[in-house]
Coordinates of C-alpha atoms in Angstrom, one line a residue:
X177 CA 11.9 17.8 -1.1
X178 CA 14.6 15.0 -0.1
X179 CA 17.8 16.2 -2.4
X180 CA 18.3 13.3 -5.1
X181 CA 21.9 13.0 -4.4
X182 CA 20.2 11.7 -0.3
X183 CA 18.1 9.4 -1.6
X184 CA 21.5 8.4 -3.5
X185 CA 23.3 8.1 -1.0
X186 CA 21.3 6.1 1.1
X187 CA 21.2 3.2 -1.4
X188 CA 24.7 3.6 -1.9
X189 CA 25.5 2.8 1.8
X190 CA 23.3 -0.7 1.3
X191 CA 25.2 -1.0 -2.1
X192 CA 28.5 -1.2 0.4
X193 CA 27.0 -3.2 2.8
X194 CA 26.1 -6.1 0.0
X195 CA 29.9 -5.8 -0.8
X196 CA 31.1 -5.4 2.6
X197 CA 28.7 -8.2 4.3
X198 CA 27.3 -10.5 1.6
X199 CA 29.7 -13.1 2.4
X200 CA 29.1 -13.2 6.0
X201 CA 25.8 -14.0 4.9
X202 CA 26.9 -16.6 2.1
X203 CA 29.4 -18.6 4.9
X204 CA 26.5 -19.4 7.5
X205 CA 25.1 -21.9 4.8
X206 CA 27.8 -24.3 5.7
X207 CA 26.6 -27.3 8.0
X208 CA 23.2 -27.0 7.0
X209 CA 21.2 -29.4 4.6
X210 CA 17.9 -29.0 5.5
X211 CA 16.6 -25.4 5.8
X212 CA 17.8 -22.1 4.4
X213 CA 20.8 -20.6 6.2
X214 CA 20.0 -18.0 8.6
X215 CA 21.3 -14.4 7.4
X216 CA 23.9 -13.0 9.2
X217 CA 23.0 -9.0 9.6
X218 CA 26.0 -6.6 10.8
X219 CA 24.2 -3.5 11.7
X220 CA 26.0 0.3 10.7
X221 CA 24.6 3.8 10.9
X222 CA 22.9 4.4 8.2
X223 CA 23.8 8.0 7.7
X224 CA 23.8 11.7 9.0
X225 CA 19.9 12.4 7.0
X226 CA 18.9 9.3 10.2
X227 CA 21.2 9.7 13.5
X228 CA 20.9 6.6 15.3
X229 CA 19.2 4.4 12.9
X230 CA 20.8 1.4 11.7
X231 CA 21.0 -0.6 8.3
X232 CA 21.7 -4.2 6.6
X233 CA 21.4 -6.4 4.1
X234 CA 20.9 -10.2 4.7
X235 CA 21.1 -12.3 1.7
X236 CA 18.1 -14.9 1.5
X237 CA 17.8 -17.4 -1.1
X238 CA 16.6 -15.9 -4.4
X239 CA 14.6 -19.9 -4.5
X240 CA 13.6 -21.5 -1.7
X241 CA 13.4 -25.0 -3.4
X242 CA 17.0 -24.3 -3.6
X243 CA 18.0 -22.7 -0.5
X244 CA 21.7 -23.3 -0.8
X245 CA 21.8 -21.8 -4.4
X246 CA 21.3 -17.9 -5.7
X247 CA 20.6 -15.4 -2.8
X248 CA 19.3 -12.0 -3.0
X249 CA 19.5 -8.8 -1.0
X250 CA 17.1 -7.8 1.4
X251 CA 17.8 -3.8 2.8
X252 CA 16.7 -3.3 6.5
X253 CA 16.5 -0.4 8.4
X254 CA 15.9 -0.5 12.2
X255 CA 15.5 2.1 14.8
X256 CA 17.4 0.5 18.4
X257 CA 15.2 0.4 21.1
X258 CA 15.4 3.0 23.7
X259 CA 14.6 0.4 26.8
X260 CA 17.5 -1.7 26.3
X261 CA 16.9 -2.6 29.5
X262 CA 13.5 -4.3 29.2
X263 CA 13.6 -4.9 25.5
X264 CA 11.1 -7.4 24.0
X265 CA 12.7 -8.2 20.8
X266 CA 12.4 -6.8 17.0
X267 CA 8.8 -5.2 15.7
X268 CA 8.7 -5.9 12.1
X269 CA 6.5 -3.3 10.1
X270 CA 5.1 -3.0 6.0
X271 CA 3.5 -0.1 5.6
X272 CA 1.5 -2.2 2.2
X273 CA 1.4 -1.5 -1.4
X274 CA 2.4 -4.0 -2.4
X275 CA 5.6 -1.8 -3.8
X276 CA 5.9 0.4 -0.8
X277 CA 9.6 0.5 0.9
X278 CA 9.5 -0.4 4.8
X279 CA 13.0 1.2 4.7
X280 CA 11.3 4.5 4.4
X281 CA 8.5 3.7 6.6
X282 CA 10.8 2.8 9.5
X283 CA 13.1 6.2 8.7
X284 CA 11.2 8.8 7.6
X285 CA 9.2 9.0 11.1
X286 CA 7.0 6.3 11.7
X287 CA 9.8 4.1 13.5
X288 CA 10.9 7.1 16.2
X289 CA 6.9 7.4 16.3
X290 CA 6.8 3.3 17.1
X291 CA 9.6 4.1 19.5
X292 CA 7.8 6.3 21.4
X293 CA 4.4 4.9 22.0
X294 CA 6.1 1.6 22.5
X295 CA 7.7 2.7 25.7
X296 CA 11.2 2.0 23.5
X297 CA 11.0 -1.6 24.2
X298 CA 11.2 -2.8 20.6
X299 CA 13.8 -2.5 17.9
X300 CA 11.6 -1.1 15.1
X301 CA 12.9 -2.8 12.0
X302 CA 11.6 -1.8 8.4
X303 CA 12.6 -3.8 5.6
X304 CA 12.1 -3.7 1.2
X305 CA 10.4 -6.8 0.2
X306 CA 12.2 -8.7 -2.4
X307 CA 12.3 -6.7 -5.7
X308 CA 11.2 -3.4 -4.3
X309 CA 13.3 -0.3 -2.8
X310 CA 17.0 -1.1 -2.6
X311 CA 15.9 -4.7 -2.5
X312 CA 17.6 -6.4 -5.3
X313 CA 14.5 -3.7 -7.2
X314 CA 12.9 -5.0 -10.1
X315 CA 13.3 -2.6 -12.8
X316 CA 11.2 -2.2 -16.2
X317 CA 12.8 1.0 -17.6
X318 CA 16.1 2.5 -17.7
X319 CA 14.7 5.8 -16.5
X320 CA 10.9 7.6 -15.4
X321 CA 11.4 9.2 -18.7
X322 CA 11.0 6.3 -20.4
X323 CA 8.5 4.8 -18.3
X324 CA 6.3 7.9 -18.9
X325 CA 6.5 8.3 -22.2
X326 CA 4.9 4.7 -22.8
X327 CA 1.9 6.1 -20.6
X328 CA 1.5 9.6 -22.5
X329 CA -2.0 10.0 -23.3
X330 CA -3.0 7.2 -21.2
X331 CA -6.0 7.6 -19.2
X332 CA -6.1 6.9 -15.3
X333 CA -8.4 4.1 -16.4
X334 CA -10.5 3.8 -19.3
X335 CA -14.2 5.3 -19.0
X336 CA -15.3 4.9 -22.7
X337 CA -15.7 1.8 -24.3
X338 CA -13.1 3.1 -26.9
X339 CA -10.6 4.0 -24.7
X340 CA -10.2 0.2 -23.4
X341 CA -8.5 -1.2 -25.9
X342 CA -5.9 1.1 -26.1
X343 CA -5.3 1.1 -22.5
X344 CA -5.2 -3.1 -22.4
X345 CA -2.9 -2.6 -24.8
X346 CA -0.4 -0.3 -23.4
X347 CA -0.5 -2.0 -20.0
X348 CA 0.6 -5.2 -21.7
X349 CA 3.7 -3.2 -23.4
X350 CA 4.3 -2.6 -19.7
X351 CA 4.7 -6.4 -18.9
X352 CA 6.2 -7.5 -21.7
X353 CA 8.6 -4.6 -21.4
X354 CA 9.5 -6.0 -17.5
X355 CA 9.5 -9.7 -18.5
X356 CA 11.5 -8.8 -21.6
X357 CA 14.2 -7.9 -19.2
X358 CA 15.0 -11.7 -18.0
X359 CA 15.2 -10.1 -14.3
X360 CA 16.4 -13.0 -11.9
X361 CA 13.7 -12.0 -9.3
X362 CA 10.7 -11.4 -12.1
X363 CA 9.8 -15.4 -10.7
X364 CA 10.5 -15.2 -7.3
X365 CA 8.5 -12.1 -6.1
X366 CA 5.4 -13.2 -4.3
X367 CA 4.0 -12.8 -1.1
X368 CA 5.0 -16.3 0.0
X369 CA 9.0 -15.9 -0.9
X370 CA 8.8 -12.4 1.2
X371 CA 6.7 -14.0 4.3
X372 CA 9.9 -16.8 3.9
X373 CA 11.9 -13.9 3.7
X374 CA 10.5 -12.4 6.8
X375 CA 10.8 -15.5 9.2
X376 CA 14.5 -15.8 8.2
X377 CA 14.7 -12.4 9.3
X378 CA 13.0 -13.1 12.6
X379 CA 15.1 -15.5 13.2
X380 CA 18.4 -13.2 12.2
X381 CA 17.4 -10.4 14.6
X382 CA 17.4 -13.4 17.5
X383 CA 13.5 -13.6 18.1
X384 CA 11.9 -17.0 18.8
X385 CA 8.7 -15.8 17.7
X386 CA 7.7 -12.8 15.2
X387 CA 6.1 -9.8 16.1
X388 CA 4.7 -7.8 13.0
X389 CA 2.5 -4.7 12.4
X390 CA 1.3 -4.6 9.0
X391 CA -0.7 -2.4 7.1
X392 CA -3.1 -2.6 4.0
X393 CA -1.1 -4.9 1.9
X394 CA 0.6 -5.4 4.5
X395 CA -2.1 -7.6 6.0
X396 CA -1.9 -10.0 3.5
X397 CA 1.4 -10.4 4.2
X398 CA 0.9 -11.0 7.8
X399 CA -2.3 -12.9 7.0
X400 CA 0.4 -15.1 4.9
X401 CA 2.7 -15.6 7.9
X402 CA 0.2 -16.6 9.8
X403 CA -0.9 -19.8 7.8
X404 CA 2.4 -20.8 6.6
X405 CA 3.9 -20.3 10.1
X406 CA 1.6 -20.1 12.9
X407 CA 3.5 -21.9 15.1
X408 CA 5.6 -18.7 15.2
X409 CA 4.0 -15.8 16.2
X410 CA 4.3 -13.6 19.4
X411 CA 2.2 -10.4 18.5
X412 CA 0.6 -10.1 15.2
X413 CA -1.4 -6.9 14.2
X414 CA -3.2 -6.5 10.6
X415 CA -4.8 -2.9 10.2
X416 CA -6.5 -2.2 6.4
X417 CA -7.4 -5.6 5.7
X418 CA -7.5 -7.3 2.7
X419 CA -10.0 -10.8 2.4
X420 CA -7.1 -12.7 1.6
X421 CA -9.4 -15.1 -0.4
X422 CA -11.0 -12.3 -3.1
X423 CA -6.6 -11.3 -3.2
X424 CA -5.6 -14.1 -3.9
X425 CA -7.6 -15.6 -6.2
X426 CA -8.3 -12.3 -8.4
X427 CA -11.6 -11.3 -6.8
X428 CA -10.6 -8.1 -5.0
X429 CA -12.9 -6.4 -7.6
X430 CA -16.2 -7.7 -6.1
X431 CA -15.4 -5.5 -2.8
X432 CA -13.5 -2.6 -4.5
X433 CA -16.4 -2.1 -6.6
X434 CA -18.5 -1.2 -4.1
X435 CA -16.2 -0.3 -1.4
X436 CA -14.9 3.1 -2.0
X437 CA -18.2 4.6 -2.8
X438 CA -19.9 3.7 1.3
X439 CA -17.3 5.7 2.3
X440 CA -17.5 8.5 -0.5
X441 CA -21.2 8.6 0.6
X442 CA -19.9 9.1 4.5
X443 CA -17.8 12.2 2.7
X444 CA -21.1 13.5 1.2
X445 CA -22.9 12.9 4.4
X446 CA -20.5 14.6 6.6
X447 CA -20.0 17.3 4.0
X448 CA -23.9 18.2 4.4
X449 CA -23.8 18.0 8.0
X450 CA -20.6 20.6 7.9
X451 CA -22.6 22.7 5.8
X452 CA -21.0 26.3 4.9
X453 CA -17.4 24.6 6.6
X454 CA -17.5 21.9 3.3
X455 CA -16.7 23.9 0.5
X456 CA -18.7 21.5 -1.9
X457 CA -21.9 21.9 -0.2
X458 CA -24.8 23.7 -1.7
X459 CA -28.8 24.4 -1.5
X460 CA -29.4 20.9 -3.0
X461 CA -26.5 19.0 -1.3
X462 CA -23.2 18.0 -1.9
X463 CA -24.3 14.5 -3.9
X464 CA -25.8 16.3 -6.4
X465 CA -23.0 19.2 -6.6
X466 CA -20.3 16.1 -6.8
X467 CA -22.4 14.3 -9.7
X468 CA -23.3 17.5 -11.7
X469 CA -19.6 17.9 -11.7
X470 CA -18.7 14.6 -12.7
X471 CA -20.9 14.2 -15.8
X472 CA -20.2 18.2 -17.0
X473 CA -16.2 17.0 -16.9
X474 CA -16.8 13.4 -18.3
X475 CA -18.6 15.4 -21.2
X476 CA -15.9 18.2 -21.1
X477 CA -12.8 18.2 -19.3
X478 CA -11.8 21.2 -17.9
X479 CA -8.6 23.3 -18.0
X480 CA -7.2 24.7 -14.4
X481 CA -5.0 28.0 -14.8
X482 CA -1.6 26.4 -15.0
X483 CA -2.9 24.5 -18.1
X484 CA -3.6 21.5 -16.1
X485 CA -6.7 19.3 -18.7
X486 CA -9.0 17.7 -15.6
X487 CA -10.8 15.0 -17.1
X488 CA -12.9 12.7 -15.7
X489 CA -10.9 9.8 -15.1
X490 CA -8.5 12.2 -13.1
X491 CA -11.5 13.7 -10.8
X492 CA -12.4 9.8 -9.8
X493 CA -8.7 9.0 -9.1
X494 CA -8.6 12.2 -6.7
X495 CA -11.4 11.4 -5.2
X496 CA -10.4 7.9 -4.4
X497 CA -7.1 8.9 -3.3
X498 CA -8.9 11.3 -1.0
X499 CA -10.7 8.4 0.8
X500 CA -7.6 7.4 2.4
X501 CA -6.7 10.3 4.5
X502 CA -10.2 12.2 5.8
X503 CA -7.6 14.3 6.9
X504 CA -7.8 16.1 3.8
X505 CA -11.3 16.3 3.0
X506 CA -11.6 19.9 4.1
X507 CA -9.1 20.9 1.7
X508 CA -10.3 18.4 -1.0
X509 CA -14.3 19.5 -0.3
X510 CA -13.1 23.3 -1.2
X511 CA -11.6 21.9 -4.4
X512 CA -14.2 20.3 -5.2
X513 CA -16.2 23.5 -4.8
X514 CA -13.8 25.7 -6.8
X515 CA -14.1 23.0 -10.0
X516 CA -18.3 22.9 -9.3
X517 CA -18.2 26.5 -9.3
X518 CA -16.6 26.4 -12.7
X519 CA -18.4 24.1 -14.3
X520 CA -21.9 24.3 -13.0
X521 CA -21.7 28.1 -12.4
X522 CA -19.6 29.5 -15.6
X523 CA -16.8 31.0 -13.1
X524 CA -13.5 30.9 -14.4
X525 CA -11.4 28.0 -12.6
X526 CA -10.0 29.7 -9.6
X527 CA -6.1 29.4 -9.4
X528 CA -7.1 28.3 -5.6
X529 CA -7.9 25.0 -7.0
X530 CA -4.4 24.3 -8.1
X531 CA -2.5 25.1 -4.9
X532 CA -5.2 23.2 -3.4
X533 CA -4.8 19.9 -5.2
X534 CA -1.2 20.7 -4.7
X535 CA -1.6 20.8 -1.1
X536 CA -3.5 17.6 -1.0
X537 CA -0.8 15.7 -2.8
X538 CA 2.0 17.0 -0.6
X539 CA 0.2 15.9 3.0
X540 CA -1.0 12.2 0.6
X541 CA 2.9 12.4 -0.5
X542 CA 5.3 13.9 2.1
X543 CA 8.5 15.4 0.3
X544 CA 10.9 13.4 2.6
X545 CA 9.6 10.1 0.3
X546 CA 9.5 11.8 -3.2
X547 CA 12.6 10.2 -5.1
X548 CA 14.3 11.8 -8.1
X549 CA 15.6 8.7 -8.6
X550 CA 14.3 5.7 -10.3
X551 CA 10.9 4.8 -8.1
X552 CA 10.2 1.4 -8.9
X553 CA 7.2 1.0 -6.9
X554 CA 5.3 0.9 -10.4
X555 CA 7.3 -2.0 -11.6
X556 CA 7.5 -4.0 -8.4
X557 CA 3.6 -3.6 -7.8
X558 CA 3.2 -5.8 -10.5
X559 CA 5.8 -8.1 -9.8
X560 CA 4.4 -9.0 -6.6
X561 CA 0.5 -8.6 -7.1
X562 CA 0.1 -10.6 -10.7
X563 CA 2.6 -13.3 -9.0
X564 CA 0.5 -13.8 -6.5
X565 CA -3.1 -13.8 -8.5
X566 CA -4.1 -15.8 -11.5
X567 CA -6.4 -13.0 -13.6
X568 CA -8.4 -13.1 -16.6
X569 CA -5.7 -14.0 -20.0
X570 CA -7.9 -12.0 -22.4
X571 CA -9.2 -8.4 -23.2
X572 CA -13.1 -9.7 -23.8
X573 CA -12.8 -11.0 -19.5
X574 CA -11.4 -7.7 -19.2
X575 CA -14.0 -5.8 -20.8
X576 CA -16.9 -7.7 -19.2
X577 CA -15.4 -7.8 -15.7
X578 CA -14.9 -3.6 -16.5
X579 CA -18.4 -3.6 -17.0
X580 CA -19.6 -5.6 -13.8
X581 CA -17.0 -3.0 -12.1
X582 CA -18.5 0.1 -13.0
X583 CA -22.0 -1.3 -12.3
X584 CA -21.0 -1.7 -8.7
X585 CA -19.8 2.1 -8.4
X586 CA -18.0 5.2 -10.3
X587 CA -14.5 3.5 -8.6
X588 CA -15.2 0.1 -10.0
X589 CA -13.3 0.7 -12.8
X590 CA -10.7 2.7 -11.3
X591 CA -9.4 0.2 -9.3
X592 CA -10.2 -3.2 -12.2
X593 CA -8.6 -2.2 -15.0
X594 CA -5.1 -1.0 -14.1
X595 CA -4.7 -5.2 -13.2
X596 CA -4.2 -5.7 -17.0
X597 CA -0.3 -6.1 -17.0
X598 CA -1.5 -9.2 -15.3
X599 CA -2.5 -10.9 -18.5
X600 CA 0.2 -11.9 -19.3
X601 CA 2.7 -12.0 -16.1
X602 CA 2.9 -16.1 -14.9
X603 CA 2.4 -16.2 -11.6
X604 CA 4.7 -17.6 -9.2
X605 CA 5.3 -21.3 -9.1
X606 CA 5.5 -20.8 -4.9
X607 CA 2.8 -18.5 -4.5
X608 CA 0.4 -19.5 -1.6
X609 CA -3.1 -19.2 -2.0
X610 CA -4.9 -20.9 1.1
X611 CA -6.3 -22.1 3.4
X612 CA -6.4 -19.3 5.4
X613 CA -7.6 -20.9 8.7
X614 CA -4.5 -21.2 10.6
X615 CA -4.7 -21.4 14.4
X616 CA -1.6 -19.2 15.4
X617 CA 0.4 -20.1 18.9
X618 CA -1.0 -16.5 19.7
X619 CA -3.9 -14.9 18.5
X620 CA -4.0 -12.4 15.5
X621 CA -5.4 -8.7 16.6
X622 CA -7.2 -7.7 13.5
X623 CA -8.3 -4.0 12.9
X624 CA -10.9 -2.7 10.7
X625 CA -12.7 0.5 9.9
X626 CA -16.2 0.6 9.4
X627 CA -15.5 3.1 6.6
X628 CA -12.2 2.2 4.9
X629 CA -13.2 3.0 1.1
X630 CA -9.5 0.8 0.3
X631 CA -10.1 -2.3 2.0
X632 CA -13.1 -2.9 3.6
X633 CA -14.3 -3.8 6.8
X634 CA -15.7 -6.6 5.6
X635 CA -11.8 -8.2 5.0
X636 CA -11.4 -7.6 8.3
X637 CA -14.5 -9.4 9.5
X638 CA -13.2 -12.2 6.7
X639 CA -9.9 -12.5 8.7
X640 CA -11.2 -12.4 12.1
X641 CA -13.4 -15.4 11.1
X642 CA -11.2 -17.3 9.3
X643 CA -7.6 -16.9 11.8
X644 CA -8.8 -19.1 14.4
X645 CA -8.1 -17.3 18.0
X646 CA -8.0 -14.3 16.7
X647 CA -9.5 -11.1 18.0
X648 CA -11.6 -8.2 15.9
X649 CA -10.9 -4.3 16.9
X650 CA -13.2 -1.9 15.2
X651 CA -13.1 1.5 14.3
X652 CA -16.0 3.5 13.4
X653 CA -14.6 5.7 11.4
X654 CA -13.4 6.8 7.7
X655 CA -10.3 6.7 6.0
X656 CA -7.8 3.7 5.4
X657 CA -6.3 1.9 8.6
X658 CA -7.2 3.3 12.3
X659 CA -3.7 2.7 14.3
X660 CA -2.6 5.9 13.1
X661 CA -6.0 8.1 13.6
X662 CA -7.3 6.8 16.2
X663 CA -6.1 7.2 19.8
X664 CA -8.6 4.6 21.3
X665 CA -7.4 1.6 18.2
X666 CA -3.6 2.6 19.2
X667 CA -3.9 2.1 23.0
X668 CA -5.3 -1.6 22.5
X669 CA -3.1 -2.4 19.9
X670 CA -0.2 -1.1 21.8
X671 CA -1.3 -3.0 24.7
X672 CA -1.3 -6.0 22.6
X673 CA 2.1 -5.8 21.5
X674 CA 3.9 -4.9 24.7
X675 CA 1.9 -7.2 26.9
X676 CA -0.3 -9.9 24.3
X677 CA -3.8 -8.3 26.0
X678 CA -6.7 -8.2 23.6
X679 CA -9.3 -5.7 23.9
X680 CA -12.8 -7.0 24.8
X681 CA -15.0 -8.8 22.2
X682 CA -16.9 -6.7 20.1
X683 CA -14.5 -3.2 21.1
X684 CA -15.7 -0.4 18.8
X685 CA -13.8 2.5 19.0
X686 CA -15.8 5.9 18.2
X687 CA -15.0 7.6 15.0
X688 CA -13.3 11.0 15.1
X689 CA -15.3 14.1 14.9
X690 CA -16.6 15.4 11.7
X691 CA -12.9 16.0 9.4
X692 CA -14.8 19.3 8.2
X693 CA -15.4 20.6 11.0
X694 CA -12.4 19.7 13.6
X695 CA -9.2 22.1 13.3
X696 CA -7.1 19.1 14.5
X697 CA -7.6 17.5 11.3
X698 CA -7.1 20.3 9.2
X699 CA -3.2 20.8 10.3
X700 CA -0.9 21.2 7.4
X701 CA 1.1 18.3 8.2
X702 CA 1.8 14.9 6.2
X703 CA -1.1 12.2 7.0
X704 CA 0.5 9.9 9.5
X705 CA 1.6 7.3 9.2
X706 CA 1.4 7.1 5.2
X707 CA 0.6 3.7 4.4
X708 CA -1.2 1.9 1.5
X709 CA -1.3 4.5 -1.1
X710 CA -0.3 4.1 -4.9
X711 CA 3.0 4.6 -5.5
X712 CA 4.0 7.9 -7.8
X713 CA 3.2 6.6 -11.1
X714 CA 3.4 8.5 -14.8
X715 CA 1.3 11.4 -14.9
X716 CA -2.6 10.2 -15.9
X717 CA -1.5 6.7 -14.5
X718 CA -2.4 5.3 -11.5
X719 CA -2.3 1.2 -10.2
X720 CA -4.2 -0.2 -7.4
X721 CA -2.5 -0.2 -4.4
X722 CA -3.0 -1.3 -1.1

């Protein structure tokens, strides 16, 4: 695990950099009365943990109806590019969330890994949205302590009907505890401000036009670029794609309802065809294995050796969390089969199934981007996502829409009712909520599995219909976003970006072999790249993150 006094450090150096190059920043405003002044970055090591990477911070107006008024910080991190010689410009990445650093995503790995299948011809360049990371971070607690103790007893999500009040109501203490903290950048954190963000930055790094790889969330960022500036775009890849209209306007239920379960059924299908290689398999299949298990824990949860109570709110969270990375099904289909085996078979609950679950969290989680610090992913989720979307004000819409949710699937639930901070957060004055039909001065490549059980393939369809010009990729595979586990998906979209060739209409690349049966996928290793998945919130509390 990354030493807390690293992680420390590193937001120390962008600490000095505010003080050391803010007013750089500040000064450029002069002579300007028409559009925000451009941020001034001056690039410095960012430290022995990352030889060779660089940081910044470029100050951007905190409101862009004032643009000569308050600023606030944006961190970046970029990794040079190795071709200086034949350099195309700056690759902007967001690995999603919303809440997820793009400082960490462009140092912990996934830049040098951009680096090197990019032929070095790209600065890679990583930066914290507004509010998030060492980005001027919203912050709804003085410490995790704090934080967690308001969630103690706290289910993942409520599963009986008198469980939802309770949990309504401790979600609201969490908003009212952020708002009640008069935070300058509570108002100014949607998706809009950071896409406005974003093309100030383009045009700080020198880049006429953008080019931007963005992930799960990270798509509806780009897919926001793209209609408030489509004049402006070079290469522009969205992988994990989010309908921007069900986003948006609050709707995201009616596909995460009924998302995450077609490609749970793919994990039951494959899990059958593995056979004796699933551990969760048996004589009458894996379905019924999984559901036995499910009602005996909803009825009684179940105690692990380490003391560990598994309930069944915490079984539906693991297993959506596994539906990112099929990577780990192996390892998650034997856990599965240790907990069946206890339940359904009387055998004592193997301490296997602990170091198991603890496996799958460290290749979901790597230990490089575990902080000991103050994570405010959790916080700045919310700032950004109830900005942008106008949701229901009371518990009753709450409680129907919870119903309609779990009609559609076991997840349904899961992924509706951790929105309820968004009650009673305003959203943002500046927000932008459509049209989404933008013709862009280069067309949008637009990646979609056929089994993403985050964001479905029908977003991506969605997009690829509604960007004019643009061009669908598909993947026929499981898990959430294909540039990073799929070889055939990579090649095109690195293609794309280097040269501004699109694949052939109607590409499909094949799916990977079965995860249960290919050692490949069974490596120890983190899951790369990690993108999309929740942040690290209190123990038996979990928001829906893209």
């Amino acid at each position: 695990m990354l030493p807390p006094k690293n992680k420390v450090r590193l937001l120390s150096a962008f600490a000095a950099l505010i003080v050391l190059f803010g007013f750089a920043s500040i000064s450029a405003a002069a002579g300007s009365n028409s559009a925000p002044p451009v941020p001034v970055l001056s690039w410095v090591a960012c430290g022995d943990l990352f030889p060779g990477a660089e940081c910044a911070i470029a100050r951007v107006p905190l409101d862009y109806d004032q643009p000569f008024g308050s600023t606030t910080e944006i961190a970046l991190a970029r990794i040079p590019a190795s071709d200086r010689a034949n350099k195309i410009g700056s690759l902007f990445i967001n690995p999603g969330g919303p809440g997820a650093s793009g400082v960490d995503f462009a140092l912990f790995g996934f830049g040098d890994f951009l680096n090197l299948v990019l032929q070095g011809r790209f600065d890679i360049v990583g930066f914290d949205p507004r509010g998030i990371g060492a980005s001027n971070p919203i912050r709804c607690f003085d410490t995790t302590d704090e934080r967690a103790a308001l969630f103690a007893g706290t289910p993942v999500f409520p599963y009986r009907r008198a469980q939802e009040r309770p949990f309504f109501d401790v979600y609201q203490t969490f908003a009212h505890t952020c708002l009640d903290r008069n935070q300058r950048i509570t108002d100014h954190m949607s998706t809009a401000d950071v896409v406005r963000d974003l093309d100030l930055l383009r045009e700080a790094v020198g880049d006429k036009r953008l080019n931007y790889l963005g992930f799960s969330y990270g798509s509806y960022l780009g897919n926001t670029y793209a209609n408030l500036f489509p004049r402006k775009v070079r290469a522009l890849v969205i992988d994990g794609v989010l309908d921007p209209r069900l986003w948006s306007s609050g709707l995201q239920i009616l596909s995460d309802r009924v998302n995450t379960v077609k490609e749970f059924n793919e994990f039951l299908r494959l899990c059958d065809e593995a056979a004796a290689a699933c551990g969760l398999n048996g004589p009458a299949g894996a379905a019924a294995r999984y559901d036995g298990l499910a009602e005996a824990i909803r009825n009684r949860p179940l105690v692990l050796p380490d003391g560990f109570v598994y309930s069944y709110d915490i079984l539906v969270a693991d297993t959506a969390a596994a539906m990112y990375a099929p990577e780990v099904w192996f390892d998650f289909g034997a856990f599965l089969g240790l907990l069946a085996d206890a339940v359904l078979a009387s055998a004592d609950p193997a301490q296997g199934a602990v170091s198991l679950r603890q496996a799958i969290e460290n290749r979901l989680y790597p230990a490089a981007l575990r902080r000991d610090d103050y994570n405010n992913g959790l916080d700045a989720y919310f700032g950004n996502q109830c900005a942008d979307t106008e949701y229901p004000r009371h518990f009753a819409a709450y409680h129907a829409m919870g119903e309609f949710a779990a009609q559609g699937s076991i997840f349904g639930p899961y992924w509706w009712w951790s929105n309820a901070p968004c009650s009673i957060w305003p959203t943002a004055r500046d927000r932008y909520a459509g049209p989404w039909m933008a013709r862009t001065s280069a067309p949008v490549l637009v990646v979609g599995n056929f089994f993403d059980g985050v964001t479905s393939y029908e977003g991506a369809l969605a997009s690829s219909k509604l960007l004019q010009g643009s061009r669908l990729l598909s993947y026929a595979g499981w898990g959430h976003t294909a540039f990073g586990r799929s070889e055939c998906v990579r090649a095109y979209v690195v293609s794309y970006l280097l040269d501004g060739s699109l694949p052939p209409k109607g590409t499909v690349c094949a799916a990977n072999p079965n995860p249960f049966l290919s050692a490949a996928l069974r490596s120890t290793g983190p899951v790369v790249p990690m993108i999309g998945l929740p942040p690290r919130p209190p123990l038996r509390s979990s928001p829906s993150s893209k």
